[in-house]
mmCIF file of C-alpha atoms in Angstrom:
data_model
loop_
_atom_site.group_PDB
_atom_site.id
_atom_site.type_symbol
_atom_site.label_atom_id
_atom_site.label_comp_id
_atom_site.label_asym_id
_atom_site.label_seq_id
_atom_site.Cartn_x
_atom_site.Cartn_y
_atom_site.Cartn_z
ATOM 1 C CA UNK A 1 137.727 112.802 115.389
ATOM 2 C CA UNK A 2 134.667 111.503 114.288
ATOM 3 C CA UNK A 3 134.079 111.349 110.143
ATOM 4 C CA UNK A 4 131.399 113.365 108.961
ATOM 5 C CA UNK A 5 127.975 111.820 108.153
ATOM 6 C CA UNK A 6 128.021 111.295 104.312
ATOM 7 C CA UNK A 7 126.115 108.695 102.264
ATOM 8 C CA UNK A 8 125.157 107.867 98.609
ATOM 9 C CA UNK A 9 122.062 109.403 97.217
ATOM 10 C CA UNK A 10 119.685 106.376 95.948
ATOM 11 C CA UNK A 11 118.015 105.742 92.682
ATOM 12 C CA UNK A 12 114.736 106.206 94.266
ATOM 13 C CA UNK A 13 116.024 109.241 96.007
ATOM 14 C CA UNK A 14 116.783 110.592 93.090
ATOM 15 C CA UNK A 15 113.439 110.056 91.827
ATOM 16 C CA UNK A 16 112.038 111.531 94.882
ATOM 17 C CA UNK A 17 113.760 114.964 93.896
ATOM 18 C CA UNK A 18 112.416 115.284 90.665
ATOM 19 C CA UNK A 19 108.728 114.323 91.944
ATOM 20 C CA UNK A 20 109.361 117.335 94.547
ATOM 21 C CA UNK A 21 109.966 119.863 91.082
ATOM 22 C CA UNK A 22 106.419 118.482 89.840
ATOM 23 C CA UNK A 23 104.019 118.394 92.871
ATOM 24 C CA UNK A 24 105.758 119.907 95.676
ATOM 25 C CA UNK A 25 106.351 119.124 98.564
ATOM 26 C CA UNK A 26 107.286 115.502 98.140
ATOM 27 C CA UNK A 27 107.485 115.162 101.860
ATOM 28 C CA UNK A 28 106.927 113.289 104.970
ATOM 29 C CA UNK A 29 104.534 115.239 106.845
ATOM 30 C CA UNK A 30 103.884 113.886 110.677
ATOM 31 C CA UNK A 31 101.018 115.874 112.411
ATOM 32 C CA UNK A 32 100.921 115.323 116.159
ATOM 33 C CA UNK A 33 97.868 116.467 117.678
ATOM 34 C CA UNK A 34 97.529 117.495 121.681
ATOM 35 C CA UNK A 35 97.173 119.660 124.482
ATOM 36 C CA UNK A 36 99.448 122.300 126.040
ATOM 37 C CA UNK A 37 101.400 125.196 124.726
ATOM 38 C CA UNK A 38 104.800 124.139 123.808
ATOM 39 C CA UNK A 39 107.633 125.495 125.263
ATOM 40 C CA UNK A 40 109.408 127.419 121.509
ATOM 41 C CA UNK A 41 113.013 127.925 123.424
ATOM 42 C CA UNK A 42 112.871 124.219 124.765
ATOM 43 C CA UNK A 43 111.943 122.591 121.381
ATOM 44 C CA UNK A 44 114.634 125.010 119.614
ATOM 45 C CA UNK A 45 117.146 123.668 121.749
ATOM 46 C CA UNK A 46 115.492 119.858 121.719
ATOM 47 C CA UNK A 47 115.946 120.377 117.725
ATOM 48 C CA UNK A 48 119.709 121.418 117.931
ATOM 49 C CA UNK A 49 120.799 118.383 120.103
ATOM 50 C CA UNK A 50 118.286 115.354 118.212
ATOM 51 C CA UNK A 51 119.543 116.747 114.618
ATOM 52 C CA UNK A 52 123.369 116.906 116.027
ATOM 53 C CA UNK A 53 122.583 113.125 117.138
ATOM 54 C CA UNK A 54 120.924 112.347 114.149
ATOM 55 C CA UNK A 55 122.987 113.812 111.206
ATOM 56 C CA UNK A 56 120.498 112.544 108.381
ATOM 57 C CA UNK A 57 118.564 115.588 109.125
ATOM 58 C CA UNK A 58 121.004 117.934 108.289
ATOM 59 C CA UNK A 59 122.268 116.963 105.004
ATOM 60 C CA UNK A 60 123.081 118.781 102.044
ATOM 61 C CA UNK A 61 123.287 117.642 98.502
ATOM 62 C CA UNK A 62 126.824 117.583 96.805
ATOM 63 C CA UNK A 63 128.011 116.324 93.380
ATOM 64 C CA UNK A 64 126.786 115.070 90.290
ATOM 65 C CA UNK A 65 124.855 111.858 88.856
ATOM 66 C CA UNK A 66 126.406 108.947 90.288
ATOM 67 C CA UNK A 67 128.613 110.536 92.373
ATOM 68 C CA UNK A 68 125.555 112.972 94.116
ATOM 69 C CA UNK A 69 125.828 112.366 98.226
ATOM 70 C CA UNK A 70 123.927 113.645 101.008
ATOM 71 C CA UNK A 71 126.356 115.149 103.189
ATOM 72 C CA UNK A 72 126.030 116.750 106.852
ATOM 73 C CA UNK A 73 125.993 120.061 106.522
ATOM 74 C CA UNK A 74 126.015 121.063 110.253
ATOM 75 C CA UNK A 75 122.616 123.557 109.966
ATOM 76 C CA UNK A 76 120.050 122.645 112.302
ATOM 77 C CA UNK A 77 116.498 122.302 110.958
ATOM 78 C CA UNK A 78 114.386 125.177 110.895
ATOM 79 C CA UNK A 79 111.740 125.553 113.599
ATOM 80 C CA UNK A 80 108.674 127.834 112.071
ATOM 81 C CA UNK A 81 105.515 128.632 114.480
ATOM 82 C CA UNK A 82 102.210 128.885 112.023
ATOM 83 C CA UNK A 83 98.817 130.140 113.307
ATOM 84 C CA UNK A 84 96.516 127.203 113.071
ATOM 85 C CA UNK A 85 93.388 128.306 114.320
ATOM 86 C CA UNK A 86 91.312 128.171 111.052
ATOM 87 C CA UNK A 87 92.616 124.705 110.314
ATOM 88 C CA UNK A 88 90.359 121.468 111.222
ATOM 89 C CA UNK A 89 93.416 119.250 110.448
ATOM 90 C CA UNK A 90 90.881 117.045 107.814
ATOM 91 C CA UNK A 91 92.242 118.375 105.005
ATOM 92 C CA UNK A 92 94.746 121.269 103.162
ATOM 93 C CA UNK A 93 92.188 123.933 103.445
ATOM 94 C CA UNK A 94 93.766 126.859 105.759
ATOM 95 C CA UNK A 95 96.585 125.192 106.086
ATOM 96 C CA UNK A 96 99.152 127.287 103.800
ATOM 97 C CA UNK A 97 102.025 126.033 106.259
ATOM 98 C CA UNK A 98 102.139 122.766 104.981
ATOM 99 C CA UNK A 99 103.017 123.558 101.374
ATOM 100 C CA UNK A 100 106.387 125.605 102.283
ATOM 101 C CA UNK A 101 109.139 123.316 99.999
ATOM 102 C CA UNK A 102 111.611 122.085 101.850
ATOM 103 C CA UNK A 103 114.769 120.655 99.914
ATOM 104 C CA UNK A 104 118.257 119.213 100.769
ATOM 105 C CA UNK A 105 119.608 121.181 97.721
ATOM 106 C CA UNK A 106 120.081 124.075 100.533
ATOM 107 C CA UNK A 107 120.111 121.736 103.545
ATOM 108 C CA UNK A 108 116.532 122.763 104.326
ATOM 109 C CA UNK A 109 115.505 119.402 103.985
ATOM 110 C CA UNK A 110 113.887 119.359 107.258
ATOM 111 C CA UNK A 111 112.029 121.216 109.989
ATOM 112 C CA UNK A 112 109.329 121.344 112.818
ATOM 113 C CA UNK A 113 106.071 123.349 112.605
ATOM 114 C CA UNK A 114 104.680 124.128 115.734
ATOM 115 C CA UNK A 115 100.759 124.813 114.672
ATOM 116 C CA UNK A 116 99.168 127.166 117.228
ATOM 117 C CA UNK A 117 95.586 126.232 117.727
ATOM 118 C CA UNK A 118 92.989 124.008 119.290
ATOM 119 C CA UNK A 119 94.006 121.315 119.078
ATOM 120 C CA UNK A 120 97.624 121.971 119.302
ATOM 121 C CA UNK A 121 99.208 120.438 116.557
ATOM 122 C CA UNK A 122 103.403 119.877 115.262
ATOM 123 C CA UNK A 123 104.511 119.172 112.545
ATOM 124 C CA UNK A 124 107.487 117.169 111.551
ATOM 125 C CA UNK A 125 108.273 117.640 107.811
ATOM 126 C CA UNK A 126 111.240 115.832 106.125
ATOM 127 C CA UNK A 127 111.575 115.800 102.558
ATOM 128 C CA UNK A 128 111.444 112.177 100.958
ATOM 129 C CA UNK A 129 114.646 112.601 99.035
ATOM 130 C CA UNK A 130 116.582 112.146 102.559
ATOM 131 C CA UNK A 131 113.984 110.086 104.811
ATOM 132 C CA UNK A 132 111.369 107.722 105.341
ATOM 133 C CA UNK A 133 108.216 107.766 107.391
ATOM 134 C CA UNK A 134 110.325 105.528 109.665
ATOM 135 C CA UNK A 135 113.149 107.665 109.649
ATOM 136 C CA UNK A 136 111.177 110.750 110.406
ATOM 137 C CA UNK A 137 109.705 108.992 113.314
ATOM 138 C CA UNK A 138 113.319 108.637 114.505
ATOM 139 C CA UNK A 139 114.295 111.886 114.441
ATOM 140 C CA UNK A 140 111.008 113.083 116.177
ATOM 141 C CA UNK A 141 111.478 110.488 118.769
ATOM 142 C CA UNK A 142 114.535 111.764 119.851
ATOM 143 C CA UNK A 143 113.234 115.563 119.465
ATOM 144 C CA UNK A 144 110.939 114.396 122.306
ATOM 145 C CA UNK A 145 113.438 112.768 124.345
ATOM 146 C CA UNK A 146 115.835 115.719 124.859
ATOM 147 C CA UNK A 147 112.809 117.580 126.076
ATOM 148 C CA UNK A 148 112.274 115.120 128.551
ATOM 149 C CA UNK A 149 115.852 115.286 129.638
ATOM 150 C CA UNK A 150 116.608 112.337 128.018
ATOM 151 C CA UNK A 151 119.523 111.663 125.924
ATOM 152 C CA UNK A 152 118.708 110.990 122.102
ATOM 153 C CA UNK A 153 119.393 107.730 120.973
ATOM 154 C CA UNK A 154 121.064 108.680 117.496
ATOM 155 C CA UNK A 155 121.961 107.407 114.244
ATOM 156 C CA UNK A 156 124.647 107.475 112.305
ATOM 157 C CA UNK A 157 124.182 104.284 109.619
ATOM 158 C CA UNK A 158 124.897 105.662 105.975
ATOM 159 C CA UNK A 159 123.560 102.396 104.574
ATOM 160 C CA UNK A 160 120.907 102.756 101.527
ATOM 161 C CA UNK A 161 118.124 100.420 100.468
ATOM 162 C CA UNK A 162 120.211 98.708 97.581
ATOM 163 C CA UNK A 163 122.528 98.208 99.924
ATOM 164 C CA UNK A 164 120.861 96.662 102.486
ATOM 165 C CA UNK A 165 118.181 94.472 100.538
ATOM 166 C CA UNK A 166 121.551 92.990 98.898
ATOM 167 C CA UNK A 167 122.362 91.601 102.365
ATOM 168 C CA UNK A 168 119.624 89.105 102.356
ATOM 169 C CA UNK A 169 118.250 89.224 98.969
ATOM 170 C CA UNK A 170 119.879 88.504 95.628
ATOM 171 C CA UNK A 171 116.763 88.218 93.363
ATOM 172 C CA UNK A 172 115.845 90.954 91.616
ATOM 173 C CA UNK A 173 112.131 91.796 89.849
ATOM 174 C CA UNK A 174 111.286 92.988 86.650
ATOM 175 C CA UNK A 175 108.130 95.314 86.556
ATOM 176 C CA UNK A 176 104.972 94.362 84.944
ATOM 177 C CA UNK A 177 103.005 96.467 82.475
ATOM 178 C CA UNK A 178 101.099 99.500 83.661
ATOM 179 C CA UNK A 179 97.514 98.034 83.788
ATOM 180 C CA UNK A 180 96.145 98.373 86.699
ATOM 181 C CA UNK A 181 92.874 100.159 87.519
ATOM 182 C CA UNK A 182 92.039 102.910 89.820
ATOM 183 C CA UNK A 183 90.000 102.603 92.922
ATOM 184 C CA UNK A 184 88.428 105.608 91.981
ATOM 185 C CA UNK A 185 87.591 104.660 88.076
ATOM 186 C CA UNK A 186 89.074 106.727 85.332
ATOM 187 C CA UNK A 187 90.794 110.388 85.238
ATOM 188 C CA UNK A 188 88.706 112.964 84.697
ATOM 189 C CA UNK A 189 89.816 116.658 83.275
ATOM 190 C CA UNK A 190 93.440 117.673 83.263
ATOM 191 C CA UNK A 191 93.586 119.347 86.726
ATOM 192 C CA UNK A 192 97.413 119.350 88.388
ATOM 193 C CA UNK A 193 98.149 118.129 91.546
ATOM 194 C CA UNK A 194 96.892 116.149 94.504
ATOM 195 C CA UNK A 195 93.724 116.471 97.164
ATOM 196 C CA UNK A 196 94.000 114.719 100.421
ATOM 197 C CA UNK A 197 91.495 114.034 103.474
ATOM 198 C CA UNK A 198 91.777 112.393 106.607
ATOM 199 C CA UNK A 199 89.557 109.884 107.853
ATOM 200 C CA UNK A 200 89.266 109.377 112.100
ATOM 201 C CA UNK A 201 87.747 105.898 113.742
ATOM 202 C CA UNK A 202 87.839 105.157 117.547
ATOM 203 C CA UNK A 203 88.612 101.871 118.217
ATOM 204 C CA UNK A 204 91.267 99.188 117.271
ATOM 205 C CA UNK A 205 91.027 97.716 114.128
ATOM 206 C CA UNK A 206 92.709 94.226 113.647
ATOM 207 C CA UNK A 207 94.234 93.470 110.335
ATOM 208 C CA UNK A 208 93.688 97.342 109.062
ATOM 209 C CA UNK A 209 96.188 96.906 106.069
ATOM 210 C CA UNK A 210 94.729 93.840 104.520
ATOM 211 C CA UNK A 211 91.514 95.141 105.365
ATOM 212 C CA UNK A 212 91.945 98.427 103.887
ATOM 213 C CA UNK A 213 93.349 96.788 100.744
ATOM 214 C CA UNK A 214 90.702 94.626 100.219
ATOM 215 C CA UNK A 215 88.054 97.742 100.402
ATOM 216 C CA UNK A 216 90.540 99.635 97.828
ATOM 217 C CA UNK A 217 90.527 96.910 95.672
ATOM 218 C CA UNK A 218 86.188 96.488 95.755
ATOM 219 C CA UNK A 219 85.689 100.265 94.971
ATOM 220 C CA UNK A 220 88.200 99.601 92.028
ATOM 221 C CA UNK A 221 85.434 96.975 90.341
ATOM 222 C CA UNK A 222 82.552 99.023 91.068
ATOM 223 C CA UNK A 223 83.877 101.026 88.049
ATOM 224 C CA UNK A 224 85.525 98.585 85.803
ATOM 225 C CA UNK A 225 87.185 95.061 85.444
ATOM 226 C CA UNK A 226 90.536 94.567 85.263
ATOM 227 C CA UNK A 227 93.800 94.195 87.841
ATOM 228 C CA UNK A 228 94.374 95.428 90.990
ATOM 229 C CA UNK A 229 97.657 95.518 92.526
ATOM 230 C CA UNK A 230 98.044 97.282 95.537
ATOM 231 C CA UNK A 231 101.692 98.344 96.718
ATOM 232 C CA UNK A 232 102.700 97.841 100.562
ATOM 233 C CA UNK A 233 105.990 99.596 101.524
ATOM 234 C CA UNK A 234 108.232 97.393 104.082
ATOM 235 C CA UNK A 235 110.683 99.202 106.135
ATOM 236 C CA UNK A 236 113.772 96.932 106.185
ATOM 237 C CA UNK A 237 115.733 98.246 109.301
ATOM 238 C CA UNK A 238 113.759 95.045 110.940
ATOM 239 C CA UNK A 239 116.735 92.933 108.716
ATOM 240 C CA UNK A 240 119.872 94.150 110.453
ATOM 241 C CA UNK A 241 119.533 94.001 114.321
ATOM 242 C CA UNK A 242 120.128 96.853 115.737
ATOM 243 C CA UNK A 243 119.835 98.956 112.854
ATOM 244 C CA UNK A 244 119.147 102.791 113.214
ATOM 245 C CA UNK A 245 118.870 105.332 110.468
ATOM 246 C CA UNK A 246 116.969 108.199 109.406
ATOM 247 C CA UNK A 247 117.255 107.330 105.924
ATOM 248 C CA UNK A 248 115.158 105.804 103.003
ATOM 249 C CA UNK A 249 114.922 102.084 103.736
ATOM 250 C CA UNK A 250 111.841 101.254 102.463
ATOM 251 C CA UNK A 251 111.218 98.940 99.620
ATOM 252 C CA UNK A 252 107.954 97.532 98.423
ATOM 253 C CA UNK A 253 106.110 94.211 98.287
ATOM 254 C CA UNK A 254 102.776 93.902 95.622
ATOM 255 C CA UNK A 255 99.712 92.464 96.744
ATOM 256 C CA UNK A 256 97.503 91.430 93.489
ATOM 257 C CA UNK A 257 93.949 91.334 94.598
ATOM 258 C CA UNK A 258 91.782 89.059 92.403
ATOM 259 C CA UNK A 259 87.714 89.202 92.633
ATOM 260 C CA UNK A 260 88.003 86.080 94.868
ATOM 261 C CA UNK A 261 90.365 87.313 96.790
ATOM 262 C CA UNK A 262 89.595 87.307 100.776
ATOM 263 C CA UNK A 263 91.010 89.777 103.566
ATOM 264 C CA UNK A 264 92.459 86.787 105.548
ATOM 265 C CA UNK A 265 94.201 85.696 102.359
ATOM 266 C CA UNK A 266 95.663 88.859 101.720
ATOM 267 C CA UNK A 267 97.011 89.049 105.309
ATOM 268 C CA UNK A 268 98.745 85.678 104.657
ATOM 269 C CA UNK A 269 100.067 86.447 101.253
ATOM 270 C CA UNK A 270 101.423 89.765 103.068
ATOM 271 C CA UNK A 271 103.107 87.068 105.461
ATOM 272 C CA UNK A 272 104.254 84.954 102.823
ATOM 273 C CA UNK A 273 106.236 87.725 101.159
ATOM 274 C CA UNK A 274 107.669 88.961 104.247
ATOM 275 C CA UNK A 275 108.895 85.794 105.231
ATOM 276 C CA UNK A 276 110.572 84.808 101.437
ATOM 277 C CA UNK A 277 112.172 88.608 101.779
ATOM 278 C CA UNK A 278 110.097 89.768 98.686
ATOM 279 C CA UNK A 279 110.671 92.968 100.457
ATOM 280 C CA UNK A 280 114.448 92.815 99.367
ATOM 281 C CA UNK A 281 113.721 92.258 95.520
ATOM 282 C CA UNK A 282 115.027 95.615 93.622
ATOM 283 C CA UNK A 283 113.990 96.307 90.308
ATOM 284 C CA UNK A 284 117.026 95.438 88.332
ATOM 285 C CA UNK A 285 117.318 98.524 86.426
ATOM 286 C CA UNK A 286 116.949 100.909 89.138
ATOM 287 C CA UNK A 287 120.691 101.511 89.083
ATOM 288 C CA UNK A 288 120.786 103.175 85.974
ATOM 289 C CA UNK A 289 119.136 106.204 87.139
ATOM 290 C CA UNK A 290 121.510 107.734 89.559
ATOM 291 C CA UNK A 291 123.363 108.385 86.107
ATOM 292 C CA UNK A 292 119.980 110.167 84.648
ATOM 293 C CA UNK A 293 120.047 113.863 84.810
ATOM 294 C CA UNK A 294 116.908 115.313 86.901
ATOM 295 C CA UNK A 295 115.767 117.092 84.027
ATOM 296 C CA UNK A 296 114.964 114.028 82.253
ATOM 297 C CA UNK A 297 113.652 112.195 84.866
ATOM 298 C CA UNK A 298 111.519 115.058 85.607
ATOM 299 C CA UNK A 299 110.260 114.908 81.800
ATOM 300 C CA UNK A 300 109.570 110.929 81.946
ATOM 301 C CA UNK A 301 107.335 111.734 85.029
ATOM 302 C CA UNK A 302 105.354 113.831 83.254
ATOM 303 C CA UNK A 303 104.891 111.610 80.314
ATOM 304 C CA UNK A 304 103.807 108.886 82.494
ATOM 305 C CA UNK A 305 101.187 111.198 84.524
ATOM 306 C CA UNK A 306 99.815 112.522 80.965
ATOM 307 C CA UNK A 307 99.568 108.695 79.700
ATOM 308 C CA UNK A 308 97.680 107.596 82.996
ATOM 309 C CA UNK A 309 95.226 110.496 82.478
ATOM 310 C CA UNK A 310 94.716 109.316 78.835
ATOM 311 C CA UNK A 311 94.533 105.575 79.358
ATOM 312 C CA UNK A 312 93.492 105.172 83.280
ATOM 313 C CA UNK A 313 95.572 102.318 83.818
ATOM 314 C CA UNK A 314 98.742 102.546 86.187
ATOM 315 C CA UNK A 315 101.682 100.741 87.641
ATOM 316 C CA UNK A 316 100.020 99.589 90.399
ATOM 317 C CA UNK A 317 96.174 100.544 91.964
ATOM 318 C CA UNK A 318 97.839 102.497 94.827
ATOM 319 C CA UNK A 319 100.287 102.885 97.631
ATOM 320 C CA UNK A 320 98.979 101.586 101.002
ATOM 321 C CA UNK A 321 101.683 103.042 103.524
ATOM 322 C CA UNK A 322 101.370 102.004 107.542
ATOM 323 C CA UNK A 323 103.955 103.950 109.443
ATOM 324 C CA UNK A 324 102.875 102.465 112.437
ATOM 325 C CA UNK A 325 101.119 103.368 115.843
ATOM 326 C CA UNK A 326 102.123 106.450 117.554
ATOM 327 C CA UNK A 327 102.771 106.589 121.538
ATOM 328 C CA UNK A 328 101.789 109.563 123.539
ATOM 329 C CA UNK A 329 104.474 108.570 126.079
ATOM 330 C CA UNK A 330 107.121 108.578 122.928
ATOM 331 C CA UNK A 331 105.936 112.076 121.760
ATOM 332 C CA UNK A 332 105.167 114.128 124.270
ATOM 333 C CA UNK A 333 107.326 116.772 126.293
ATOM 334 C CA UNK A 334 108.008 120.593 126.045
ATOM 335 C CA UNK A 335 104.977 121.386 127.836
ATOM 336 C CA UNK A 336 103.082 119.518 124.871
ATOM 337 C CA UNK A 337 101.042 116.280 125.393
ATOM 338 C CA UNK A 338 100.338 114.134 122.323
ATOM 339 C CA UNK A 339 96.699 112.536 121.839
ATOM 340 C CA UNK A 340 96.595 111.150 118.128
ATOM 341 C CA UNK A 341 98.830 111.892 114.917
ATOM 342 C CA UNK A 342 98.813 111.392 111.326
ATOM 343 C CA UNK A 343 100.983 111.158 108.123
ATOM 344 C CA UNK A 344 100.210 113.063 105.154
ATOM 345 C CA UNK A 345 101.830 111.131 102.195
ATOM 346 C CA UNK A 346 103.788 112.786 99.778
ATOM 347 C CA UNK A 347 101.968 114.658 96.630
ATOM 348 C CA UNK A 348 102.386 112.461 93.176
ATOM 349 C CA UNK A 349 100.297 112.274 90.415
ATOM 350 C CA UNK A 350 101.733 109.161 88.875
ATOM 351 C CA UNK A 351 99.875 106.837 91.021
ATOM 352 C CA UNK A 352 95.957 106.405 91.776
ATOM 353 C CA UNK A 353 96.389 106.930 95.590
ATOM 354 C CA UNK A 354 98.780 107.068 98.306
ATOM 355 C CA UNK A 355 97.006 106.175 101.781
ATOM 356 C CA UNK A 356 98.948 106.429 104.987
ATOM 357 C CA UNK A 357 97.784 104.690 108.288
ATOM 358 C CA UNK A 358 98.865 105.200 111.896
ATOM 359 C CA UNK A 359 96.845 106.243 114.999
ATOM 360 C CA UNK A 360 97.313 105.238 118.704
ATOM 361 C CA UNK A 361 96.134 102.593 121.096
ATOM 362 C CA UNK A 362 92.457 104.397 120.875
ATOM 363 C CA UNK A 363 91.948 105.442 117.585
ATOM 364 C CA UNK A 364 92.969 104.908 113.717
ATOM 365 C CA UNK A 365 94.124 107.367 111.250
ATOM 366 C CA UNK A 366 93.966 107.273 107.684
ATOM 367 C CA UNK A 367 94.961 109.812 105.282
ATOM 368 C CA UNK A 368 94.116 109.441 101.570
ATOM 369 C CA UNK A 369 96.225 111.375 98.970
ATOM 370 C CA UNK A 370 94.731 110.961 95.065
ATOM 371 C CA UNK A 371 95.539 113.385 91.998
ATOM 372 C CA UNK A 372 92.979 115.971 91.232
ATOM 373 C CA UNK A 373 91.859 114.017 88.255
ATOM 374 C CA UNK A 374 90.702 111.205 89.930
ATOM 375 C CA UNK A 375 89.601 112.759 93.228
ATOM 376 C CA UNK A 376 86.867 114.801 91.352
ATOM 377 C CA UNK A 377 82.799 114.849 91.120
ATOM 378 C CA UNK A 378 82.839 113.539 94.547
ATOM 379 C CA UNK A 379 84.733 110.346 94.039
ATOM 380 C CA UNK A 380 87.206 111.015 96.662
ATOM 381 C CA UNK A 381 84.457 110.924 99.385
ATOM 382 C CA UNK A 382 82.806 108.319 98.053
ATOM 383 C CA UNK A 383 85.965 106.150 98.719
ATOM 384 C CA UNK A 384 86.323 107.196 101.727
ATOM 385 C CA UNK A 385 83.599 106.514 102.820
ATOM 386 C CA UNK A 386 83.140 103.354 101.680
ATOM 387 C CA UNK A 387 86.255 102.387 103.591
ATOM 388 C CA UNK A 388 85.034 104.029 106.548
ATOM 389 C CA UNK A 389 81.419 101.889 106.185
ATOM 390 C CA UNK A 390 83.755 98.617 105.609
ATOM 391 C CA UNK A 391 86.054 99.223 108.862
ATOM 392 C CA UNK A 392 82.619 100.191 111.181
ATOM 393 C CA UNK A 393 80.353 97.887 110.292
ATOM 394 C CA UNK A 394 82.469 94.898 109.946
ATOM 395 C CA UNK A 395 81.645 94.259 106.107
ATOM 396 C CA UNK A 396 84.954 92.976 105.634
ATOM 397 C CA UNK A 397 85.635 89.995 107.657
ATOM 398 C CA UNK A 398 88.728 88.115 107.165
ATOM 399 C CA UNK A 399 88.271 84.707 105.479
ATOM 400 C CA UNK A 400 84.469 85.516 104.585
ATOM 401 C CA UNK A 401 84.289 88.197 102.298
ATOM 402 C CA UNK A 402 84.885 88.501 98.376
ATOM 403 C CA UNK A 403 84.789 91.191 96.215
ATOM 404 C CA UNK A 404 81.583 91.715 94.479
#
């Protein structure tokens, strides 16, 4: 008999559970837009079969503190149908179906939402404590494989991010002080929660990630002088050939961007860090977090948010995530044809901005998530417009431009 899927809850995943109690939902939300009227029964059957092949989508939390594990519950993720006729897909307004809390505490950490409207949309929602964006893609792709009468590829790896990092990188890192400025200036007021907006740009944008990092740094220095550091999540799955996992196997590299840094230099820095396996560097004291009660983690995060609102300085200037290009061939089936797609970042208030980039061969989709204390007074719209202008006008040309 095949052994039941079970893996350790990592330190970062424990933090994500605490984040969810502060600014829910702390979830990956992949939204596909397209045509057709999805076959509800076919989707329900496909979710069951694909989730059976990817038991990481069905996990439930068991155990306490350092012994906490994610164990296959055998419960198929829920399929919901929602009315999306009033939602334009550009922000959170008129989308209450994206606010439902999902949690692995009760084996409900993943779900699929068919959002009826024009265009037709489908949301794949996964709690970040059990999956990262690439894990969400893997699970969703298998659902569409079943819808096209193909066998799901499945995944059963139980490796965690510290374990995979330890297979190729023995060096750790020590975090710097919280002294990085935000792309929106200093916080205003004390509103809780985050705001998000989507930017769609037609055509391909080479060196997209370095260009957006450059533009974010440029905006930050319009408000004040200071240090700019952009965090970039790296999917570590490529470090093990053939590895398939729906878990959290992402670690960060950091881009320190000075006033004279060019886009080309940012791109070279990313390449250098990957070649030298910086993505495997784990913070040395992170392992201790597994043994800290969630109530204490939550208290510390709330204190950090309060401190940031007072000082306007952060552990980094923002997170810039690129889950990857979405292929209509891979995400179509069950009477649904995908045209484009985007990711809504998890809501968090302790960092200035979380940007998720995706799209297709013909378009770029960028979603900006910013704490309300930093998004106010039109600053979010101003930032997004600056990024749009920079990407569409060629203002940020690799090897030529510097931050003004």
